[in-house]
Coordinates of N, CA and C in Angstrom, one line a residue:
M4 N -40.3 35.7 15.2 CA -39.5 34.8 14.7 C -37.7 35.4 14.8
T5 N -37.1 34.7 15.3 CA -36.0 35.1 16.0 C -35.0 34.5 14.9
L6 N -33.5 34.8 14.3 CA -32.9 34.0 13.7 C -31.9 33.2 14.5
Q7 N -31.2 32.0 14.1 CA -29.7 31.9 15.1 C -28.8 32.1 13.7
P8 N -27.7 32.3 14.7 CA -26.7 33.2 14.0 C -25.9 32.1 13.5
K9 N -25.7 32.2 12.2 CA -24.4 31.3 11.3 C -23.1 31.2 11.9
D10 N -23.3 29.5 12.0 CA -21.3 29.3 12.6 C -20.6 29.8 11.7
P11 N -19.6 30.2 12.1 CA -18.1 31.0 11.8 C -17.7 30.2 11.1
P12 N -17.1 30.4 9.3 CA -16.7 29.6 8.6 C -15.4 28.8 9.5
L13 N -15.3 27.8 8.2 CA -13.9 26.9 9.3 C -12.4 27.7 8.3
P14 N -11.6 27.7 9.4 CA -10.3 28.8 8.5 C -9.7 27.5 7.4
L15 N -8.9 28.2 6.6 CA -8.3 27.1 5.7 C -7.3 26.9 6.0
S16 N -6.7 25.8 5.9 CA -5.6 24.8 6.3 C -4.9 25.3 5.6
D17 N -3.2 25.2 5.7 CA -2.1 25.3 5.1 C -2.0 24.4 4.0
E18 N -2.4 23.1 4.0 CA -2.7 22.1 3.2 C -3.5 22.0 2.2
D19 N -4.4 23.1 2.5 CA -5.3 23.1 1.7 C -5.2 23.7 0.8
R20 N -4.6 25.1 0.8 CA -4.2 26.1 0.4 C -2.8 25.8 -0.4
D21 N -1.9 24.5 0.1 CA -0.7 24.3 -0.7 C -1.5 23.7 -1.8
A22 N -2.4 22.7 -1.5 CA -3.3 22.2 -2.5 C -3.9 23.0 -4.5
A23 N -4.2 23.9 -3.4 CA -4.9 25.0 -4.2 C -3.9 25.6 -4.7
V24 N -2.7 25.8 -4.5 CA -1.9 26.5 -5.9 C -1.2 25.3 -6.6
R25 N -0.6 24.0 -6.0 CA -0.1 23.0 -6.7 C -1.0 23.1 -7.6
R26 N -2.6 22.9 -7.6 CA -3.8 22.7 -8.9 C -3.2 23.3 -9.9
L27 N -2.8 25.1 -9.6 CA -2.9 26.0 -10.3 C -1.8 26.3 -11.2
Q28 N -0.8 25.5 -10.6 CA 0.6 25.5 -11.2 C 0.5 24.6 -12.4
E29 N 0.1 23.4 -12.0 CA -0.1 22.3 -12.9 C -1.3 22.4 -14.1
A30 N -2.2 23.5 -13.6 CA -3.1 23.9 -14.9 C -2.5 25.0 -15.8
Y31 N -1.6 25.5 -15.5 CA -0.9 26.6 -16.0 C 0.4 26.0 -16.9
V32 N 0.5 25.1 -15.9 CA 1.9 24.2 -16.9 C 1.4 23.1 -18.2
E33 N -0.3 22.9 -17.6 CA -0.2 21.9 -18.8 C -1.3 23.1 -19.7
G34 N -1.6 24.4 -19.8 CA -1.4 25.1 -20.4 C -3.4 25.5 -20.6
H35 N -4.0 24.9 -19.1 CA -5.5 25.1 -19.4 C -5.6 26.5 -18.4
I36 N -4.2 27.0 -18.8 CA -4.9 28.6 -18.0 C -3.4 29.4 -18.4
S37 N -3.8 31.0 -18.7 CA -2.9 32.0 -19.2 C -2.4 32.6 -17.9
H38 N -1.0 32.5 -18.3 CA -0.4 33.5 -17.2 C -0.5 34.5 -16.3
E39 N -1.1 35.0 -17.1 CA -2.6 36.4 -16.1 C -3.2 35.7 -15.4
E40 N -3.9 34.8 -15.9 CA -5.2 34.2 -15.0 C -4.4 33.6 -13.8
M41 N -2.9 32.7 -14.1 CA -2.6 31.9 -13.1 C -2.1 33.0 -12.0
D42 N -1.6 34.1 -12.3 CA -1.5 34.9 -11.6 C -2.9 35.6 -10.4
E43 N -3.4 35.9 -11.4 CA -4.9 36.3 -10.3 C -5.8 35.2 -9.6
R44 N -5.4 34.1 -10.0 CA -5.9 33.0 -9.3 C -5.2 32.6 -8.0
L45 N -3.7 32.8 -8.0 CA -2.8 32.6 -7.3 C -2.9 33.8 -6.2
H46 N -3.2 34.5 -6.6 CA -3.5 36.0 -5.5 C -5.5 35.3 -4.7
Q47 N -5.8 35.3 -5.5 CA -7.5 34.8 -5.0 C -6.9 33.4 -3.3
A48 N -6.0 32.1 -3.8 CA -6.0 31.6 -3.7 C -4.6 31.9 -2.2
L49 N -4.2 32.5 -2.2 CA -3.1 33.1 -1.2 C -3.6 34.0 -0.5
T50 N -4.4 34.5 -0.8 CA -5.4 35.6 0.5 C -7.1 35.4 0.6
A51 N -6.8 34.1 0.3 CA -8.2 32.8 0.7 C -7.8 32.5 2.4
T52 N -9.5 32.7 2.9 CA -9.0 32.6 4.4 C -10.1 31.7 4.9
T53 N -11.0 30.8 3.2 CA -11.3 29.7 4.5 C -11.8 29.2 2.8
P54 N -12.6 27.7 3.2 CA -12.4 27.0 2.1 C -13.1 27.1 0.5
G55 N -14.4 27.9 1.2 CA -14.9 28.6 0.3 C -14.6 29.7 -0.7
D56 N -13.6 30.3 0.3 CA -12.6 31.5 -0.6 C -12.3 31.0 -1.9
L57 N -11.8 29.7 -1.8 CA -11.1 28.9 -2.9 C -11.6 28.9 -4.1
T58 N -13.0 28.7 -4.3 CA -13.6 27.8 -5.3 C -13.6 29.1 -6.6
P59 N -13.5 30.1 -6.1 CA -13.8 30.7 -7.5 C -12.3 30.9 -8.2
A60 N -10.8 30.9 -7.1 CA -9.8 30.5 -7.9 C -9.6 29.3 -8.7
L61 N -10.4 28.0 -8.4 CA -10.4 26.7 -8.8 C -11.4 26.3 -9.9
A62 N -12.1 27.4 -9.8 CA -13.4 27.0 -11.0 C -13.1 26.6 -12.2
S63 N -13.4 26.1 -12.6 CA -13.1 25.1 -14.6 C -12.4 24.9 -14.4
L64 N -11.5 24.6 -13.3 CA -10.1 23.9 -13.6 C -10.3 22.3 -13.7
P65 N -9.6 21.5 -14.5 CA -9.9 20.2 -14.7 C -9.2 19.5 -13.1
Q66 N -9.8 18.0 -13.0 CA -9.5 17.8 -11.6 C -8.5 17.8 -11.6
G67 N -7.5 17.3 -10.2 CA -6.2 17.0 -9.8 C -5.9 15.8 -10.3
K68 N -5.0 15.9 -10.8 CA -3.8 14.3 -10.4 C -4.8 13.5 -9.7
A69 N -4.9 12.2 -10.5 CA -4.8 11.1 -9.3 C -4.1 10.6 -8.4
D70 N -4.1 9.9 -7.3 CA -3.3 9.6 -6.6 C -2.4 7.8 -7.4
T71 N -1.0 8.4 -8.0 CA -0.6 7.8 -8.9 C 0.2 6.4 -8.2
A72 N 0.0 5.6 -8.9 CA 0.3 4.2 -8.9 C 1.2 3.4 -9.9
S73 N 2.6 2.8 -9.7 CA 3.4 2.1 -10.9 C 4.3 1.2 -10.4
T74 N 4.1 -0.2 -11.1 CA 4.7 -1.6 -10.8 C 6.2 -1.7 -11.7
V75 N 7.0 -1.6 -11.0 CA 8.4 -2.2 -12.2 C 8.7 -3.3 -11.8
A76 N 9.1 -4.3 -12.3 CA 9.5 -5.6 -12.3 C 10.5 -6.3 -13.4
A77 N 11.1 -7.2 -13.0 CA 12.1 -8.0 -13.4 C 12.6 -9.0 -12.8
L78 N 12.5 -10.6 -13.5 CA 12.7 -11.7 -13.2 C 14.4 -11.4 -12.5
T79 N 15.2 -11.4 -14.1 CA 16.7 -11.5 -14.0 C 16.9 -9.7 -14.6
G80 N 18.6 -9.7 -14.1 CA 18.6 -8.1 -14.5 C 18.5 -7.1 -13.8
R81 N 18.6 -5.8 -14.4 CA 18.7 -4.8 -13.6 C 17.4 -3.7 -13.5
I82 N 16.8 -3.3 -12.5 CA 16.2 -2.3 -12.7 C 17.1 -1.0 -12.3
R83 N 16.7 0.5 -13.3 CA 17.3 0.9 -12.7 C 16.9 3.0 -13.0
R84 N 16.4 3.7 -12.2 CA 15.9 4.9 -12.2 C 16.7 5.8 -11.9
R85 N 17.0 7.3 -12.9 CA 17.8 7.2 -12.2 C 17.7 8.9 -13.2
G86 N 17.8 10.4 -13.2 CA 18.1 11.7 -13.8 C 16.6 12.4 -13.3
A87 N 16.3 12.8 -14.2 CA 14.9 13.5 -13.7 C 13.8 12.8 -14.2
W88 N 13.2 11.5 -13.5 CA 12.2 10.7 -13.7 C 11.0 11.2 -12.3
R89 N 9.8 11.0 -13.4 CA 8.4 11.6 -12.2 C 8.2 10.1 -11.3
V90 N 8.7 10.2 -10.1 CA 8.1 9.6 -9.1 C 6.7 9.6 -8.7
P91 N 6.5 8.3 -9.1 CA 5.0 8.1 -8.7 C 4.6 8.1 -7.1
R92 N 3.4 8.1 -6.5 CA 2.9 8.1 -5.2 C 3.5 7.1 -4.4
R93 N 2.8 6.1 -5.4 CA 3.3 4.7 -4.9 C 4.0 3.5 -5.8
L94 N 5.2 3.4 -5.5 CA 6.3 2.4 -6.6 C 6.6 1.0 -5.6
K95 N 5.6 0.4 -7.1 CA 6.6 -1.2 -6.1 C 7.3 -1.7 -7.4
V96 N 8.6 -2.2 -6.4 CA 9.2 -2.6 -7.5 C 9.6 -4.2 -7.1
E97 N 9.6 -4.9 -8.3 CA 9.5 -6.2 -7.9 C 11.3 -7.1 -8.6
S98 N 12.1 -7.6 -7.8 CA 12.9 -8.1 -8.7 C 13.1 -9.9 -8.3
A99 N 13.7 -10.8 -8.8 CA 13.7 -12.3 -7.9 C 15.1 -12.3 -8.0
F100 N 16.0 -11.8 -9.0 CA 17.3 -11.9 -8.7 C 18.2 -10.8 -9.2
G101 N 17.7 -9.7 -9.4 CA 17.9 -8.8 -10.8 C 18.8 -7.7 -9.6
K102 N 19.3 -6.8 -9.4 CA 20.0 -5.2 -8.7 C 19.2 -4.2 -9.3
V103 N 18.6 -3.6 -8.0 CA 17.9 -2.3 -8.1 C 18.5 -1.1 -7.8
H104 N 18.3 -0.2 -8.1 CA 18.8 1.0 -8.3 C 18.2 2.6 -8.6
L105 N 17.5 3.1 -7.7 CA 16.4 3.6 -7.4 C 17.2 5.3 -7.4
D106 N 17.4 6.3 -8.2 CA 18.0 7.9 -7.6 C 17.4 8.6 -7.7
L107 N 16.6 8.5 -6.4 CA 16.0 10.1 -6.0 C 16.0 11.3 -6.2
S108 N 17.2 11.1 -6.4 CA 18.2 12.8 -6.3 C 18.0 13.6 -6.7
R109 N 17.5 13.6 -8.1 CA 17.3 14.6 -9.4 C 15.9 14.3 -9.6
A110 N 14.7 13.4 -9.0 CA 13.9 12.9 -9.3 C 12.6 14.1 -8.8
V111 N 11.3 14.2 -10.0 CA 10.8 14.7 -9.9 C 9.2 14.3 -8.9
I112 N 9.6 15.0 -7.8 CA 8.9 14.2 -6.5 C 7.7 15.1 -6.3
E113 N 6.4 14.9 -6.8 CA 4.9 15.6 -6.4 C 4.5 15.6 -5.1
H114 N 4.4 14.1 -4.6 CA 3.5 14.1 -3.3 C 4.6 14.4 -2.4
P115 N 3.9 14.4 -1.2 CA 5.0 15.0 0.4 C 5.2 13.8 0.5
V116 N 4.6 12.9 0.2 CA 5.1 11.2 0.8 C 4.6 10.4 0.0
V117 N 5.7 9.3 -0.5 CA 5.9 8.3 -1.8 C 5.8 7.1 -0.8
D118 N 5.3 6.0 -1.2 CA 5.3 4.8 -0.7 C 6.2 4.4 -1.7
I119 N 7.8 3.1 -1.4 CA 8.3 2.4 -1.9 C 8.0 0.8 -1.7
E120 N 7.3 0.2 -2.4 CA 7.2 -1.5 -1.9 C 8.5 -2.6 -2.0
L121 N 9.1 -2.3 -1.9 CA 10.8 -3.7 -2.6 C 10.1 -5.2 -2.3
Q122 N 10.3 -5.8 -3.3 CA 9.6 -7.3 -3.3 C 10.9 -8.0 -4.0
L123 N 12.0 -8.4 -3.1 CA 12.9 -8.9 -3.4 C 13.6 -10.1 -3.7
G124 N 14.3 -11.0 -3.9 CA 14.9 -12.2 -3.8 C 15.5 -12.2 -3.3
T125 N 17.0 -12.2 -4.4 CA 18.5 -12.2 -3.6 C 18.9 -11.1 -4.6
G126 N 20.0 -10.1 -4.5 CA 20.4 -10.0 -5.2 C 20.5 -8.0 -4.4
R127 N 21.4 -6.9 -5.3 CA 20.7 -5.9 -4.2 C 20.7 -4.8 -4.5
A128 N 20.0 -3.9 -3.7 CA 19.2 -2.5 -3.6 C 20.0 -1.5 -3.7
K129 N 20.2 -0.3 -4.0 CA 20.6 1.3 -4.0 C 19.2 2.2 -4.2
I130 N 19.1 3.1 -3.3 CA 18.4 3.9 -2.7 C 18.8 4.9 -2.7
K131 N 19.0 5.9 -3.8 CA 19.7 7.8 -3.1 C 18.8 8.3 -2.9
V132 N 17.8 9.1 -2.0 CA 17.2 10.1 -2.0 C 17.5 11.7 -1.5
P133 N 16.7 12.1 -1.9 CA 16.5 13.4 -1.8 C 17.5 14.2 -0.9
R134 N 18.5 15.2 -0.6 CA 19.3 15.9 1.1 C 18.0 15.6 1.9
D135 N 17.2 16.5 1.4 CA 16.1 17.0 2.5 C 14.7 15.9 2.9
A136 N 15.3 14.3 2.0 CA 14.4 13.6 2.6 C 14.5 13.0 3.8
V137 N 13.1 12.8 4.0 CA 13.2 12.2 5.6 C 12.4 10.2 5.0
V138 N 13.4 9.6 5.8 CA 13.2 7.9 5.2 C 12.7 7.0 6.3
D139 N 11.4 6.1 6.2 CA 11.1 5.8 7.2 C 11.1 4.0 6.7
T140 N 11.8 2.7 7.0 CA 11.9 1.3 6.8 C 11.3 0.5 7.5
E141 N 10.2 1.4 8.8 CA 9.9 0.5 9.7 C 9.1 -0.7 8.2
G142 N 8.4 -0.7 7.9 CA 7.6 -1.7 7.7 C 8.1 -2.5 6.0
L143 N 9.6 -2.7 6.3 CA 10.3 -3.0 5.7 C 11.0 -4.6 6.3
Q144 N 10.4 -5.6 5.5 CA 10.6 -7.1 6.4 C 12.0 -7.7 5.4
T145 N 13.3 -8.1 6.6 CA 14.1 -8.7 6.0 C 14.5 -10.2 6.3
V146 N 14.9 -11.1 5.3 CA 15.2 -12.3 5.8 C 17.1 -12.5 6.7
W147 N 17.7 -11.9 5.3 CA 18.6 -12.6 6.0 C 19.9 -11.6 6.5
K148 N 20.0 -10.2 5.5 CA 20.9 -9.1 5.9 C 19.5 -7.7 6.3
V149 N 20.5 -7.3 7.2 CA 19.5 -5.8 7.4 C 20.1 -4.6 6.5
S150 N 19.0 -3.9 6.6 CA 19.2 -2.9 5.3 C 19.9 -1.9 6.0
S151 N 20.8 -0.8 5.1 CA 22.1 0.2 5.6 C 21.2 1.2 5.9
Y152 N 21.2 2.0 6.6 CA 21.0 3.4 6.4 C 21.4 4.6 7.3
K153 N 21.8 5.4 7.3 CA 21.9 6.6 8.2 C 21.4 7.9 8.1
P154 N 20.1 8.6 8.8 CA 19.3 10.1 8.5 C 20.5 10.9 8.2
S155 N 20.1 11.9 7.3 CA 20.9 12.7 7.2 C 21.1 13.6 8.5
R156 N 22.3 14.1 8.6 CA 22.4 15.3 9.6 C 22.1 16.2 9.5
R157 N 22.2 17.2 8.2 CA 21.9 18.0 7.5 C 20.4 18.5 6.8
S158 N 20.4 17.4 7.4 CA 18.2 17.5 6.2 C 17.6 18.8 6.7
R159 N 17.1 19.5 5.8 CA 15.9 20.5 6.1 C 14.7 20.1 6.0
P160 N 14.2 20.8 6.7 CA 12.3 20.6 6.9 C 11.9 20.9 5.8
G161 N 11.0 20.4 5.3 CA 10.1 20.6 4.1 C 9.8 19.7 2.8
G162 N 11.0 18.5 3.4 CA 11.6 17.5 1.7 C 10.7 16.3 2.0
P163 N 10.4 15.8 1.2 CA 9.8 14.4 0.9 C 9.4 13.2 1.9
K164 N 8.8 12.4 2.5 CA 9.0 11.6 3.1 C 8.9 10.4 2.5
I165 N 9.6 9.5 2.5 CA 9.8 8.1 1.7 C 9.6 7.1 2.7
R166 N 8.5 6.2 2.5 CA 8.2 5.2 3.3 C 8.6 3.8 2.1
I167 N 9.8 2.7 2.6 CA 10.0 1.9 2.0 C 9.4 1.0 2.8
T168 N 8.4 0.0 2.4 CA 8.0 -1.0 2.9 C 8.3 -2.4 1.8
G169 N 7.8 -3.7 2.3 CA 7.7 -4.9 1.7 C 8.7 -5.8 2.1
A170 N 9.8 -6.5 1.1 CA 10.0 -8.2 1.8 C 11.1 -7.8 1.0
M171 N 12.7 -8.6 1.6 CA 13.6 -8.8 0.9 C 13.8 -10.0 1.3
G172 N 14.7 -11.1 0.8 CA 14.9 -12.3 1.0 C 16.2 -12.4 1.5
F173 N 17.4 -12.6 0.8 CA 18.5 -12.4 0.6 C 19.3 -11.3 0.2
G174 N 18.4 -10.3 0.0 CA 19.4 -9.5 -0.6 C 20.0 -8.6 0.3
R175 N 20.6 -7.0 -0.2 CA 20.9 -5.9 0.7 C 20.4 -5.1 0.1
L176 N 20.1 -4.3 1.5 CA 19.5 -2.9 0.5 C 20.5 -1.7 1.7
K177 N 20.6 -0.5 0.7 CA 21.5 0.1 1.1 C 20.5 1.7 0.3
I178 N 20.5 2.5 1.6 CA 19.7 3.9 1.4 C 20.9 5.0 2.1
R179 N 20.9 5.7 0.8 CA 21.8 7.0 1.3 C 21.0 8.3 0.8
H180 N 21.6 9.6 1.6 CA 20.9 10.7 0.9 C 22.1 11.3 0.1
A181 N 21.8 12.5 -1.1 CA 22.6 13.0 -2.0 C 22.8 13.7 -1.3
R182 N 24.0 14.2 -1.8 CA 25.4 14.9 -1.2 C 24.7 16.8 -1.1
R183 N 24.1 17.1 -2.4 CA 24.1 18.0 -3.0 C 22.5 18.0 -4.0

């Protein structure tokens, strides 16, 4: 009887390693592990070469955060988010006649891709994105005015991707990058 050699384990991707590091950091911030335990587990995660090597580092941790979604709606008036607010993975903004102002420049963005769906009737929308963000407006349909967006020339790699989709009636959308 001859034994067949096992296939070598698949190498660990950078995305899987980054996700493991984020889970460990979240577990520490939420008080599930001590500082010393986080250091030890981070070392295991950063030196892992296969997905199986991550198992001991992630053992007994609570499950990661679910893909978050949120809806903000107003018939009239103003929708405004600014400062250090937590941006969900998917954000739906609905406004029939009001103004929308989303400032993501100092917001807590935990996801590499954020989808913002705009459902706007009339009125204006302004979105300020981080300096290093990449903005995609291909999925946005406008009836009357075109959106105003110039990609940043000074953007650095590694920023979040902000995908803006949805429909705008007779309003106007202005997107700009933060200066710092």
